[in-house]
Each structure stands twice: as C-alpha cells, then as structure tokens.
CSV table of C-alpha atoms in Angstrom, one decimal:
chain,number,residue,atom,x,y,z
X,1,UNK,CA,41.3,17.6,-6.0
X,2,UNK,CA,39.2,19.9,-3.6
X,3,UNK,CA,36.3,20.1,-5.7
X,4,UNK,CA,36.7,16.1,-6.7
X,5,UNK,CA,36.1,15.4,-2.9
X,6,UNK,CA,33.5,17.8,-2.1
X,7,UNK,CA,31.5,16.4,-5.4
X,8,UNK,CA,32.1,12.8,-3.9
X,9,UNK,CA,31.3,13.9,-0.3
X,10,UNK,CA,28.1,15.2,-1.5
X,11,UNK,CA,27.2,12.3,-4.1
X,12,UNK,CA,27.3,10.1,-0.6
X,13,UNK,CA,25.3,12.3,1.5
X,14,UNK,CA,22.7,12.1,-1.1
X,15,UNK,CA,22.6,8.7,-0.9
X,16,UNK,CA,22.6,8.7,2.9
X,17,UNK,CA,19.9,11.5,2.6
X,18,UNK,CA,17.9,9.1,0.6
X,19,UNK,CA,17.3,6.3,2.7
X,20,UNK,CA,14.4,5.8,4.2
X,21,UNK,CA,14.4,6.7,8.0
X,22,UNK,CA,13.4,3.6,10.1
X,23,UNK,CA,9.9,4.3,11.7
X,24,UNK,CA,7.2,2.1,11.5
X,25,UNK,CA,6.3,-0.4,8.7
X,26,UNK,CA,3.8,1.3,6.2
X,27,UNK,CA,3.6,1.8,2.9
X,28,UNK,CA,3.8,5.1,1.3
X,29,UNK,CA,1.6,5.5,-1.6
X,30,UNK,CA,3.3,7.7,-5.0
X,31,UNK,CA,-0.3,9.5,-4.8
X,32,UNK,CA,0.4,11.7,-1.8
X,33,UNK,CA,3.9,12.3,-3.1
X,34,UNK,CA,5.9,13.9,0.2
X,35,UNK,CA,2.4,15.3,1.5
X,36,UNK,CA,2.0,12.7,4.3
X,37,UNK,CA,3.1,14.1,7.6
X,38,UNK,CA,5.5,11.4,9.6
X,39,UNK,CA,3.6,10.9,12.9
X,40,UNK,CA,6.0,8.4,14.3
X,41,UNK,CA,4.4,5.9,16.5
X,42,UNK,CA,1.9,6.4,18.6
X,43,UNK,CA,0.5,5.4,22.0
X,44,UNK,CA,-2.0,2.9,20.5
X,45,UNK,CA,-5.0,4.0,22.0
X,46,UNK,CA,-5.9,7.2,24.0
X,47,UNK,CA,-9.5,7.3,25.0
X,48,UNK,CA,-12.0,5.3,27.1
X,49,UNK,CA,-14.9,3.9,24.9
X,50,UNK,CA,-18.5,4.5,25.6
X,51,UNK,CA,-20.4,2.6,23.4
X,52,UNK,CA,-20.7,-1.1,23.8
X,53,UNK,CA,-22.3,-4.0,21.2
X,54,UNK,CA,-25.6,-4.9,21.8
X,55,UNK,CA,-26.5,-1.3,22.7
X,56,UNK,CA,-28.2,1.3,20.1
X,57,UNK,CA,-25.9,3.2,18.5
X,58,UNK,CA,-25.9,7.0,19.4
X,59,UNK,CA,-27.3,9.0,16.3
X,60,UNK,CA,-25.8,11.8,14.4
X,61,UNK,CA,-25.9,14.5,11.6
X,62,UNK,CA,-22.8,15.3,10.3
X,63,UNK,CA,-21.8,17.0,7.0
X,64,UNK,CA,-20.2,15.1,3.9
X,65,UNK,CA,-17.4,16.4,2.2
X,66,UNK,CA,-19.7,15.6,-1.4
X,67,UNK,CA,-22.3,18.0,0.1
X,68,UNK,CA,-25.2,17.6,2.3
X,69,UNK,CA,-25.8,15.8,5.5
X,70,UNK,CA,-26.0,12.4,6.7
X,71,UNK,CA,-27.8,10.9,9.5
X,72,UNK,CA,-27.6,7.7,11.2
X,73,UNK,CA,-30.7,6.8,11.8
X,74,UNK,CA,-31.6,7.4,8.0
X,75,UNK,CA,-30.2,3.9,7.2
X,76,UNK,CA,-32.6,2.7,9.8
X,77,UNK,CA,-34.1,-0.4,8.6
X,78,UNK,CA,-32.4,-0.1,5.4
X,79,UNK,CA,-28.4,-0.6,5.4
X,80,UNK,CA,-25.8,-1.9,7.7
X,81,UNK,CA,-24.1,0.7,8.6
X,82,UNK,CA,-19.9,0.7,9.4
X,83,UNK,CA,-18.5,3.9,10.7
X,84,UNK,CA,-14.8,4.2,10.0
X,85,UNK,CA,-13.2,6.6,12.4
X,86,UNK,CA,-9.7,7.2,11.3
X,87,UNK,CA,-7.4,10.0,13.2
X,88,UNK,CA,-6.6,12.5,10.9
X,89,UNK,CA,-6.6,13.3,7.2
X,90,UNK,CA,-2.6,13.7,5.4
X,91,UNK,CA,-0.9,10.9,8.3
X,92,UNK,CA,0.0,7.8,7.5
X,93,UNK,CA,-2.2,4.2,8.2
X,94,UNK,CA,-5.3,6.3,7.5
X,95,UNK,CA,-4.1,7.8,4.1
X,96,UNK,CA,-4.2,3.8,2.5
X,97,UNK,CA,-7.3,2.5,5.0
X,98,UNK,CA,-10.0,3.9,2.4
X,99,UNK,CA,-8.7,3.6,-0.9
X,100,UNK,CA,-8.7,0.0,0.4
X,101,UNK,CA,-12.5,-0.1,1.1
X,102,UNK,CA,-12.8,2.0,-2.0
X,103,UNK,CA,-12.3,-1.2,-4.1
X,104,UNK,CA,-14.4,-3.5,-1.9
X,105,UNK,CA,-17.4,-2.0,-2.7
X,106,UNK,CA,-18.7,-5.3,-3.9
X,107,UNK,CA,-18.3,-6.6,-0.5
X,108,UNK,CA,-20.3,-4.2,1.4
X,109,UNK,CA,-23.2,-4.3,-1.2
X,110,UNK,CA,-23.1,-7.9,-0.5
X,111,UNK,CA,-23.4,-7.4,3.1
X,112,UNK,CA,-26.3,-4.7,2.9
X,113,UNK,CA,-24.0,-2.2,4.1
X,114,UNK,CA,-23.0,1.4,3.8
X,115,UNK,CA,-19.1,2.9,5.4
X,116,UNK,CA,-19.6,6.3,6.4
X,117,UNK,CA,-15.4,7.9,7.1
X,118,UNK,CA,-15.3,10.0,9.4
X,119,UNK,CA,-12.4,12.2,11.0
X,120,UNK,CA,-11.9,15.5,13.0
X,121,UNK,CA,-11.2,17.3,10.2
X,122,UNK,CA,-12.8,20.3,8.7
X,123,UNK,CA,-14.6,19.9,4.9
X,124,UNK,CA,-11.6,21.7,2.4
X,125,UNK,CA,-9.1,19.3,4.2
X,126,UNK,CA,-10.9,16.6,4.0
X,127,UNK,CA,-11.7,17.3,0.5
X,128,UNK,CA,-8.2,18.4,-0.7
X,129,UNK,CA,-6.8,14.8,0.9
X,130,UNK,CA,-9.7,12.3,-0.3
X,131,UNK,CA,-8.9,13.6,-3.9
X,132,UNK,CA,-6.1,12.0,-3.9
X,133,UNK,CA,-7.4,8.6,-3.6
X,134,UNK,CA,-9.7,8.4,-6.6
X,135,UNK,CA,-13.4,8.9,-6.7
X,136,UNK,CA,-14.9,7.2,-3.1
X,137,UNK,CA,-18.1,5.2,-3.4
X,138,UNK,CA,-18.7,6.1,0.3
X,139,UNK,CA,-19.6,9.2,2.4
X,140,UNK,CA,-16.9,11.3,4.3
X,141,UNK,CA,-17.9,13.2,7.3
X,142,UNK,CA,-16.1,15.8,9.0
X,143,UNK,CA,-16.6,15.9,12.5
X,144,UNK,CA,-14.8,19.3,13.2
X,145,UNK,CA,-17.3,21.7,15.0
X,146,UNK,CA,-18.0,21.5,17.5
X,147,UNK,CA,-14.9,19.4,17.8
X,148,UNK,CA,-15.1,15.6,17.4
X,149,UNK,CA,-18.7,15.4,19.1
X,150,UNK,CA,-19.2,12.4,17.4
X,151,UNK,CA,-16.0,10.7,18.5
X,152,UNK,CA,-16.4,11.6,22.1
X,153,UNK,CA,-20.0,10.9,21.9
X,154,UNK,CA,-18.7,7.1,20.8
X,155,UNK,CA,-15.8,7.2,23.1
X,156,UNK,CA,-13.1,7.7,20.5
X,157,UNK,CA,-11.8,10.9,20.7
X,158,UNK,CA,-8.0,11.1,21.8
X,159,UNK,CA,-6.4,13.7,24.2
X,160,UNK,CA,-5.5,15.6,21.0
X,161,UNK,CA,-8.0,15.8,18.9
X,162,UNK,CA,-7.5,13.4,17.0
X,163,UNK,CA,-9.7,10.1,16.8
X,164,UNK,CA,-8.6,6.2,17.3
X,165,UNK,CA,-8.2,4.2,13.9
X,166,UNK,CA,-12.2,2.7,15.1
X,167,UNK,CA,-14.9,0.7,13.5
X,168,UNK,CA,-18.6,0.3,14.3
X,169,UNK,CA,-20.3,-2.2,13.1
X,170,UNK,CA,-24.7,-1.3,13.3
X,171,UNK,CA,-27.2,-3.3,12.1
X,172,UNK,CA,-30.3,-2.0,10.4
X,173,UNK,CA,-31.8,-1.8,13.7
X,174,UNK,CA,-29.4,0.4,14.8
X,175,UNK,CA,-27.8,-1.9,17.6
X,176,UNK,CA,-24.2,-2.1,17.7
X,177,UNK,CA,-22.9,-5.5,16.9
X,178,UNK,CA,-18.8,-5.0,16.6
X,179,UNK,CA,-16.5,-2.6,17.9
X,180,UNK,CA,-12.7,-2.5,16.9
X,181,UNK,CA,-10.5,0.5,18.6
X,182,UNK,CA,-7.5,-0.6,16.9
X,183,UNK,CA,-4.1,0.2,17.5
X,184,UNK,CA,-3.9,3.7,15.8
X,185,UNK,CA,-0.7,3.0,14.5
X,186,UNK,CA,-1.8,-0.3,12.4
X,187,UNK,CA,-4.5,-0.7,9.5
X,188,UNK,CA,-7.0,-3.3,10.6
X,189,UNK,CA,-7.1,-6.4,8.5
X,190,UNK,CA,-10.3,-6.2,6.3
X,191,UNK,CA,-11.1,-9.8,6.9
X,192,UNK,CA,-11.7,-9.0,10.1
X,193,UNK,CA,-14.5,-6.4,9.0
X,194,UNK,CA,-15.8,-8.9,6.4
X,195,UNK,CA,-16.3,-11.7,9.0
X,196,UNK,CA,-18.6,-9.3,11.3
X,197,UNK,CA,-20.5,-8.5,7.9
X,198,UNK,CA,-21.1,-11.3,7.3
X,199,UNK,CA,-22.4,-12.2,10.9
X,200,UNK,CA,-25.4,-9.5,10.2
X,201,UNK,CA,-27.7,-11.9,8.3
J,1,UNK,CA,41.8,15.2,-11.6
J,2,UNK,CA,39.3,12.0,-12.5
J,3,UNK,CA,40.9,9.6,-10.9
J,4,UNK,CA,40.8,11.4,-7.4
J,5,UNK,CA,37.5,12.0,-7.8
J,6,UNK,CA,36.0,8.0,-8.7
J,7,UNK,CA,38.4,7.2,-5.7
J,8,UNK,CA,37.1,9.5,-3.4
J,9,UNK,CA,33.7,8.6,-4.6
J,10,UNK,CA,33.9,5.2,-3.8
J,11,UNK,CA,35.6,5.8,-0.3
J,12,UNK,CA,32.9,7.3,0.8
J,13,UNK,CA,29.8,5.6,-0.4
J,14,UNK,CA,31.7,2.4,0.9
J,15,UNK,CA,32.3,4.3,4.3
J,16,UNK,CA,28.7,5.2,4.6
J,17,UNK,CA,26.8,2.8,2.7
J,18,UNK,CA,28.1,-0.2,4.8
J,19,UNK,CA,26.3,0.3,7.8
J,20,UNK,CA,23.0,1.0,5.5
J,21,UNK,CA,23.2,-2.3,3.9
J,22,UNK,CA,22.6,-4.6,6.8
J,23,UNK,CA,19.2,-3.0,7.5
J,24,UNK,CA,18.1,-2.5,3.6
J,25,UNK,CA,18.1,1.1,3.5
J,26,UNK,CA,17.0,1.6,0.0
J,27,UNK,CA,15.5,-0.1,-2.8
J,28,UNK,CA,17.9,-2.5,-4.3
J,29,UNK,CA,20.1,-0.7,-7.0
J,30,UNK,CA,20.5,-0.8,-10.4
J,31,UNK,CA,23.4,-3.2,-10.8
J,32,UNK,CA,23.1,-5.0,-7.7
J,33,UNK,CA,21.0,-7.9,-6.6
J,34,UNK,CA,18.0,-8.7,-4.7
J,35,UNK,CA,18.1,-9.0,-1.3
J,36,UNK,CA,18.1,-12.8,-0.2
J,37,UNK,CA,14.1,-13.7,0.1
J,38,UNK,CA,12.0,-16.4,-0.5
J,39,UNK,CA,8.6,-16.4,-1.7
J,40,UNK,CA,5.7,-19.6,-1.3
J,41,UNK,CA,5.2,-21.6,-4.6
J,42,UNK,CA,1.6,-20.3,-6.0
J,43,UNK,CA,-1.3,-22.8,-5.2
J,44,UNK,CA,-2.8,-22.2,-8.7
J,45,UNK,CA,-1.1,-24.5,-11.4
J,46,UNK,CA,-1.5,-21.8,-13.7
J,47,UNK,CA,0.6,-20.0,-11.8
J,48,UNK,CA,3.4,-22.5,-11.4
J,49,UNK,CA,3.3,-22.9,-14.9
J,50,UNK,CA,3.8,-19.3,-15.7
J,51,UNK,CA,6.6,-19.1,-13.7
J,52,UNK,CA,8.3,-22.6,-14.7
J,53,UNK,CA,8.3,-23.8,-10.8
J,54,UNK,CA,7.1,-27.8,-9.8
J,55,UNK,CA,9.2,-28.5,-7.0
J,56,UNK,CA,7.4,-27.8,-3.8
J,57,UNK,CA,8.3,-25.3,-1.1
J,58,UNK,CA,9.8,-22.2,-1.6
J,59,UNK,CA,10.9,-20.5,-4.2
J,60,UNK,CA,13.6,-17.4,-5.1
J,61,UNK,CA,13.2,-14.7,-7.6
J,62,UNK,CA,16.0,-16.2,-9.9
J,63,UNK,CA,14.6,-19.7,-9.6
J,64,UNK,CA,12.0,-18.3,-11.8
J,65,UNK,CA,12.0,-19.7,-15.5
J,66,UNK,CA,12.8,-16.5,-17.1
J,67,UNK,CA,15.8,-14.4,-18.3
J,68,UNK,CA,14.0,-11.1,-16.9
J,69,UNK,CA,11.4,-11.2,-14.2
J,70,UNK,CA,9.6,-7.3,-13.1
J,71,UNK,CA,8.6,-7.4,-9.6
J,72,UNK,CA,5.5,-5.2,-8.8
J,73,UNK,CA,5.8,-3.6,-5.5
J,74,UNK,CA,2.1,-2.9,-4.2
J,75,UNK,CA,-0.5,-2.5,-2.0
J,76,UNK,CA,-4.0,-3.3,-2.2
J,77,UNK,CA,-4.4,-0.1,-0.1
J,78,UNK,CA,-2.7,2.7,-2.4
J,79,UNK,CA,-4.5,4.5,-5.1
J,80,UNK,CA,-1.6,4.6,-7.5
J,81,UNK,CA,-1.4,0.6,-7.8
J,82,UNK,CA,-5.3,1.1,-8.2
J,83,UNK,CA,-4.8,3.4,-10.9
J,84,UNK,CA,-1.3,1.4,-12.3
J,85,UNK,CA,-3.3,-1.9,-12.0
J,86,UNK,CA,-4.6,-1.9,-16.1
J,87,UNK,CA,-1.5,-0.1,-17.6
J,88,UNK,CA,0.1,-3.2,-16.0
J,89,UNK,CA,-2.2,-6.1,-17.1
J,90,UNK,CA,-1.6,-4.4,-20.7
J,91,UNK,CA,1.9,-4.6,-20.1
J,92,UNK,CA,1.5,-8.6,-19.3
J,93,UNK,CA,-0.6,-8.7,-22.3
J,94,UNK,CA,1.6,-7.3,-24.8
J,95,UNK,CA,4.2,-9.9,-23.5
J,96,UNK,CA,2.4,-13.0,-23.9
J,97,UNK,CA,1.1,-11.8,-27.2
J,98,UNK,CA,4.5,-11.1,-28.5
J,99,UNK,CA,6.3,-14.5,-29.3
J,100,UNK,CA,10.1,-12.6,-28.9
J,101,UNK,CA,9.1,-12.3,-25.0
J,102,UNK,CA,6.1,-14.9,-23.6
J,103,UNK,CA,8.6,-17.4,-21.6
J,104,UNK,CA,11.1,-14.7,-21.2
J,105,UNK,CA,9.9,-11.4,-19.6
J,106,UNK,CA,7.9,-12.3,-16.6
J,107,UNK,CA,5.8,-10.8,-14.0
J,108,UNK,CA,5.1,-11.2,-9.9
J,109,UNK,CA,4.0,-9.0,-7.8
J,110,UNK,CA,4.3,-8.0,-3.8
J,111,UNK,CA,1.1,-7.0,-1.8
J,112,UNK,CA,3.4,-5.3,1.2
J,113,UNK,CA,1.4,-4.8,4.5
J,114,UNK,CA,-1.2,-6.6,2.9
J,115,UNK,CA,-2.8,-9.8,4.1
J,116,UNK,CA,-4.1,-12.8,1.4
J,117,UNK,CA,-7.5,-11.5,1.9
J,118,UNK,CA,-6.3,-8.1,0.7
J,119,UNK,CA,-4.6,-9.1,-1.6
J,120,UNK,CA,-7.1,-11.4,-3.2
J,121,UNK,CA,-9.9,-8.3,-3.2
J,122,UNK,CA,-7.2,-6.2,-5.5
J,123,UNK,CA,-6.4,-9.2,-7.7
J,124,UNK,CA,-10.2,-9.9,-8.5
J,125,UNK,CA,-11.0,-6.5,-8.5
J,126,UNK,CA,-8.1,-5.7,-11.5
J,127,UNK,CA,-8.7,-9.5,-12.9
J,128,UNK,CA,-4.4,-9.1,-12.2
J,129,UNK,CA,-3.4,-12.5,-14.9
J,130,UNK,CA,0.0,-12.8,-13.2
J,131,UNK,CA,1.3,-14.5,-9.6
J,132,UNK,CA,0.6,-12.0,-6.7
J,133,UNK,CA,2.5,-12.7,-3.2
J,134,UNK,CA,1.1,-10.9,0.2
J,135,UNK,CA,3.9,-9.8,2.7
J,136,UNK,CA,1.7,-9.4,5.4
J,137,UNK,CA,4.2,-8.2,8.2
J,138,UNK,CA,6.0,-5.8,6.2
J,139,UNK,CA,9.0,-8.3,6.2
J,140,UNK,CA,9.7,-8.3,2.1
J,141,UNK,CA,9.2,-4.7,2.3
J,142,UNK,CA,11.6,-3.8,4.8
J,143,UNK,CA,14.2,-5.9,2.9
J,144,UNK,CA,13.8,-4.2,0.0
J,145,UNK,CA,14.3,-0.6,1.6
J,146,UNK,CA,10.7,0.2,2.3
J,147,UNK,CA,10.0,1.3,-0.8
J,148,UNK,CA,7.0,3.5,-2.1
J,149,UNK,CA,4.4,1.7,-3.3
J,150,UNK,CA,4.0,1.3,-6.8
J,151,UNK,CA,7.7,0.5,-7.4
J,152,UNK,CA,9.1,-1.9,-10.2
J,153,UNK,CA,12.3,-3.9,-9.9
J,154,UNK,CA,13.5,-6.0,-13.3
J,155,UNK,CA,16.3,-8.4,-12.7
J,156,UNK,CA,18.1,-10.1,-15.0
J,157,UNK,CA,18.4,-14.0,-14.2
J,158,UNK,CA,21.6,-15.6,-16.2
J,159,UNK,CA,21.9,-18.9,-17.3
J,160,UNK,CA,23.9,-19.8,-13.8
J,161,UNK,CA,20.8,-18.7,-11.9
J,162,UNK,CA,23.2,-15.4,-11.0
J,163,UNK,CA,21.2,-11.9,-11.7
J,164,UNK,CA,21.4,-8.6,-11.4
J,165,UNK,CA,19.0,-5.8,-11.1
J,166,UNK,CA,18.5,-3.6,-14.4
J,167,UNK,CA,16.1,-1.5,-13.1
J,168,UNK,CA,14.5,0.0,-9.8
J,169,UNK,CA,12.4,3.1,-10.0
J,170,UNK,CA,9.2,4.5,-7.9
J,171,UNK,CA,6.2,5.0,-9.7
J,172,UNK,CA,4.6,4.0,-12.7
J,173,UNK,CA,5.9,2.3,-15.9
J,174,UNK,CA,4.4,4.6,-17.9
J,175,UNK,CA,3.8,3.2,-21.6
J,176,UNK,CA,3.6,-0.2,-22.4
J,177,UNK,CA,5.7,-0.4,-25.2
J,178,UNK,CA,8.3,2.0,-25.0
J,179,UNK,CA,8.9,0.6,-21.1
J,180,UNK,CA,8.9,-3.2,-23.0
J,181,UNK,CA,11.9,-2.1,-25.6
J,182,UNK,CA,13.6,-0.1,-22.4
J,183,UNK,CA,13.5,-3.3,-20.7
J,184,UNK,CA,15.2,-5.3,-23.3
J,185,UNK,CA,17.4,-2.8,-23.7
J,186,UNK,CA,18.5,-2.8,-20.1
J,187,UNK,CA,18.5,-6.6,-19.4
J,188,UNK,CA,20.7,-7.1,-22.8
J,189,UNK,CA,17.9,-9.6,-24.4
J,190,UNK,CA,17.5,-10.0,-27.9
C-alpha cells in the first residue's frame, strides 16, 4: 500500500519534473542536448552604440576559431562584409542564430558577402560549442583578450561581458550601411538581413 | 496491492497534471490528442493535393486526407533538423513509392520560431517534397509543450475525423524502414 503510493507519487513528480519551465519562447535544438545554459530573459539591450551607418567601419584583427587571423579591412574592395555579434557561446537565441546562416550560404554569395561570428569568448569554447552545429562555412572570431575590444570598439559590449545579439552590415568600401542591436533575447528575422544585402548593389 | 497502486496513480497525475494542461506543459502524449490548432491551406496545389484539402481557409491536422499523418517539429535554425532533413525526405520517399502507404501515411511539418522566409531557405535548401507550415511567434510551439526541436508526433485520424496520437518522441526517427513498420504498428493500419 506504502510502497504502491510512493511509486505513484513519484511516477507524478516525474511527470511534473518534465515539463518544460515557462521562460521565453525558443527552441531547443537535440544537438546541444541539456548543455545550453537557461539565461532567462534579459534586459534587451545594455550598451550605447558607437558606430553609426554611413561612417567607416572601425578595423580589426581578431583570431578564428579554424586558425589564423582575420582582418577587416582585408575584404576591402572585395566582399561585403556582415559581422554577427552574438552574446555568448552555450545560451540560448545564439546557439540556433548560425546554424541558420550556416545553410544560407547561397544567399550571401549572392550578395558578394562574407559573416564573420563573433563573441567574447575564448578559442576552446568557442570551438567545443560551434562543433555542435555542423561544419560552418563562415569565420568565428573570439574577441576574449583583451576583453571584447572589438565590441566596445563598435559600441556593443554589455555591462557583463557579454555582447548584444548585433549585426553590421559594410560594404566593400568599408562604410557601414545597416546596423541592427537587436533585442538580445530574440533571433533577428533573416529577411531582414537579406533586404540590406540586397541594398549593397 | 495493484489496484491501490493504478488508483493512486491516477489520483495524482490527475491532481497535478490538471493545472499543466491549460498551458501545454508537455508534448502531447501518446494516447491523447493534438491540442486544438489550425494551420493555413498550402498555396501550392501540389500541396493541397497531397494532403486531400480544396476548401479554402484553414485547415486541422485531422482534416487531412490520411489515416496517419507525422508532424515534423523543426526549425530552420537547429542543426539536428539540418542533419534529420534527408533521413526524412527518404522517409517520404519510401512512402510514396510503396503502394500499401502513398494516400495513407502523410507528412507536414512545423518551422517553430521561424518566419516564411526561414522557412522557405530550409525547404529549398533540403529540396523538403512535403507541406511545411512556419509558426512564426512561437504560438504552435507553445501549444504543443515547447518541444525540442526535431520532434515527431503521428496521429492516427479515424474514419469520424476523431484521432489519437500514437507517437511523440524528441529526436530523430532513426531508420526509414524499421520507423515505417513501427508506425503501422502503432496506428493499427494494415
């Protein structure tokens, strides 16, 4: 009788247990299995930009995760460039933003453009968490010492550490032609990016 | 001894599952039905075909011309529906080339948090041959408990139009054929 409860108790809490906890919409992929830490919701932004369209984009040499290091200006003439700033590697949003642009490749080859992902993070981080999404066409940068100099060069670093969810938009001249800070806790639409691509020509 | 148990068993879960249930807290269960949402009739004709719908509007799961339907939950965004995308055109493959299922077993899937756009860059990216609907606002995927992403749900659609879900499980199908013979299994068709 005892034991018949307890096993029925317990069968219940499971389920209880199981339920999903209501925080904010988002999709949890089965390729980070329970390795994406809950950040709850955010204050959507938390810096003051610095950067503004029409003006050149600050350059920068940062290290890739796939070796090596990239430089802005060595897209000059070249490429569009997008930088896609997302706040930290293993959190939610950001964990599905780039295995998104991962299969739009086509699109950004259509549009003359390179991304270039960048975060906060150091290089094993980074390298342990883009593994998860499949083999990325694009660069990853780590932007981790001295701490988010790039961010707070572009006005994107938050007041802990982390970076907005941000896109920069640079034309082969290096000017900057569309900024979106978006509201960290959301994944910006990628039509939105596509119409500003396709804007460059 | 047995009896004490299922009782107790089903005291509780009613207790605590009630509350749950008005805010879809988990994927709908084996045995139970859909949650009550509609979905926009395709614009392709192909599409309407496939899924036996003319009349204009909207659309439920069990208005679907079918006796099972599998729902794809996915996102344009997660690398597992990248990576479950092919194993999953082969699985609509080896039912329209089998003359025991085409008509009966059918497919649809759910692009949650992801807008048509998105969607339309993973369907022409994976060439997916079978109806895709985008739930932009997260509003399908809430009522079906937030699930993780891929997840498949096969209902069973009687001849009333009742049905009843046969299976709900995260992750992917696995092998085509074996998961095609589970299926029948579980949905009772012969």
């Amino acid at each position: 009788m005892k034991r018949a409860f307890y096993a029925g108790l317990f069968l219940a809490m499971a389920v209880l247990v199981m339920a999903p906890s209501p925080v904010m919409a988002q999709t949890k992929s089965e390729a980070y299995k329970d390795n994406i830490y809950n950040t709850g919701t955010l204050k959507p932004r938390d810096s003051e930009l610095k950067g503004a369209v029409g003006q050149r984009a600050p350059d920068f040499t940062l290290p890739a995760v796939a070796g090596g290091k990239v430089t802005l200006t060595q897209y000059r003439g070249k490429k569009n460039v997008v930088l896609s700033f997302v706040p930290a590697a293993w959190t939610p949003v950001c964990s599905d933003q780039w295995p998104g642009y991962n299969i739009a490749k086509d699109i950004f080859d259509a549009h003359d453009s390179i991304l270039l992902g960048i975060t906060v993070d150091n290089i094993p981080t980074l390298f342990a968490w883009t593994n998860q999404m499949g083999q990325l066409w694009f660069p990853v940068l780590s932007d981790f010492y001295p701490h988010g100099k790039v961010a707070r060069t572009y006005g994107v670093l938050r007041s802990d550490g982390t970076t907005e969810r941000a896109l920069f938009v640079i034309d082969k001249t290096g000017v900057i032609r569309y900024i979106d800070v978006h509201d960290i806790n959301k994944r910006p639409p990628l039509e939105n990016l596509v119409r500003e691509l396709e804007k460059l020509k | 001894m047995k009896q004490v148990f299922w009782l107790s068993l089903l005291v509780l879960s009613t207790l605590l599952l009630s509350p749950l249930d008005m805010r879809a807290a988990g994927p709908p269960p084996v045995g139970g039905t859909l949650p009550d949402f509609t979905l926009p009739l395709p614009g392709s004709s192909t599409e309407r075909d496939y899924l036996g719908l003319s009349s204009r509007g909207n659309f439920t799961v069990p208005d679907i011309k079918a006796k099972v339907v599998l729902i794809e939950v996915l996102s344009m965004y997660c690398p597992f529906c990248q990576k479950e995308a092919p194993i999953v055109n082969r699985l609509y493959e080896a039912i329209e080339g089998n003359p025991g299922h085409k008509g009966k077993i059918k497919l649809i899937g759910i692009g949650v948090g992801n807008s048509a756009y998105e969607l339309d860059v993973f369907r022409k990216r994976y060439n997916v041959p079978f109806p895709l609907f985008p739930d932009a606002d997260f509003t399908l995927h809430k009522q079906l408990g937030e699930t993780r992403t891929p997840y498949f749900i096969a209902v069973r659609i009687n001849e009333d139009r009742t049905h009843k879900v046969v299976y709900s499980k995260a992750g992917s199908l696995g092998e085509v054929t074996p998961f095609i013979e589970n299926l029948v299994k579980l949905s009772g068709l012969k």
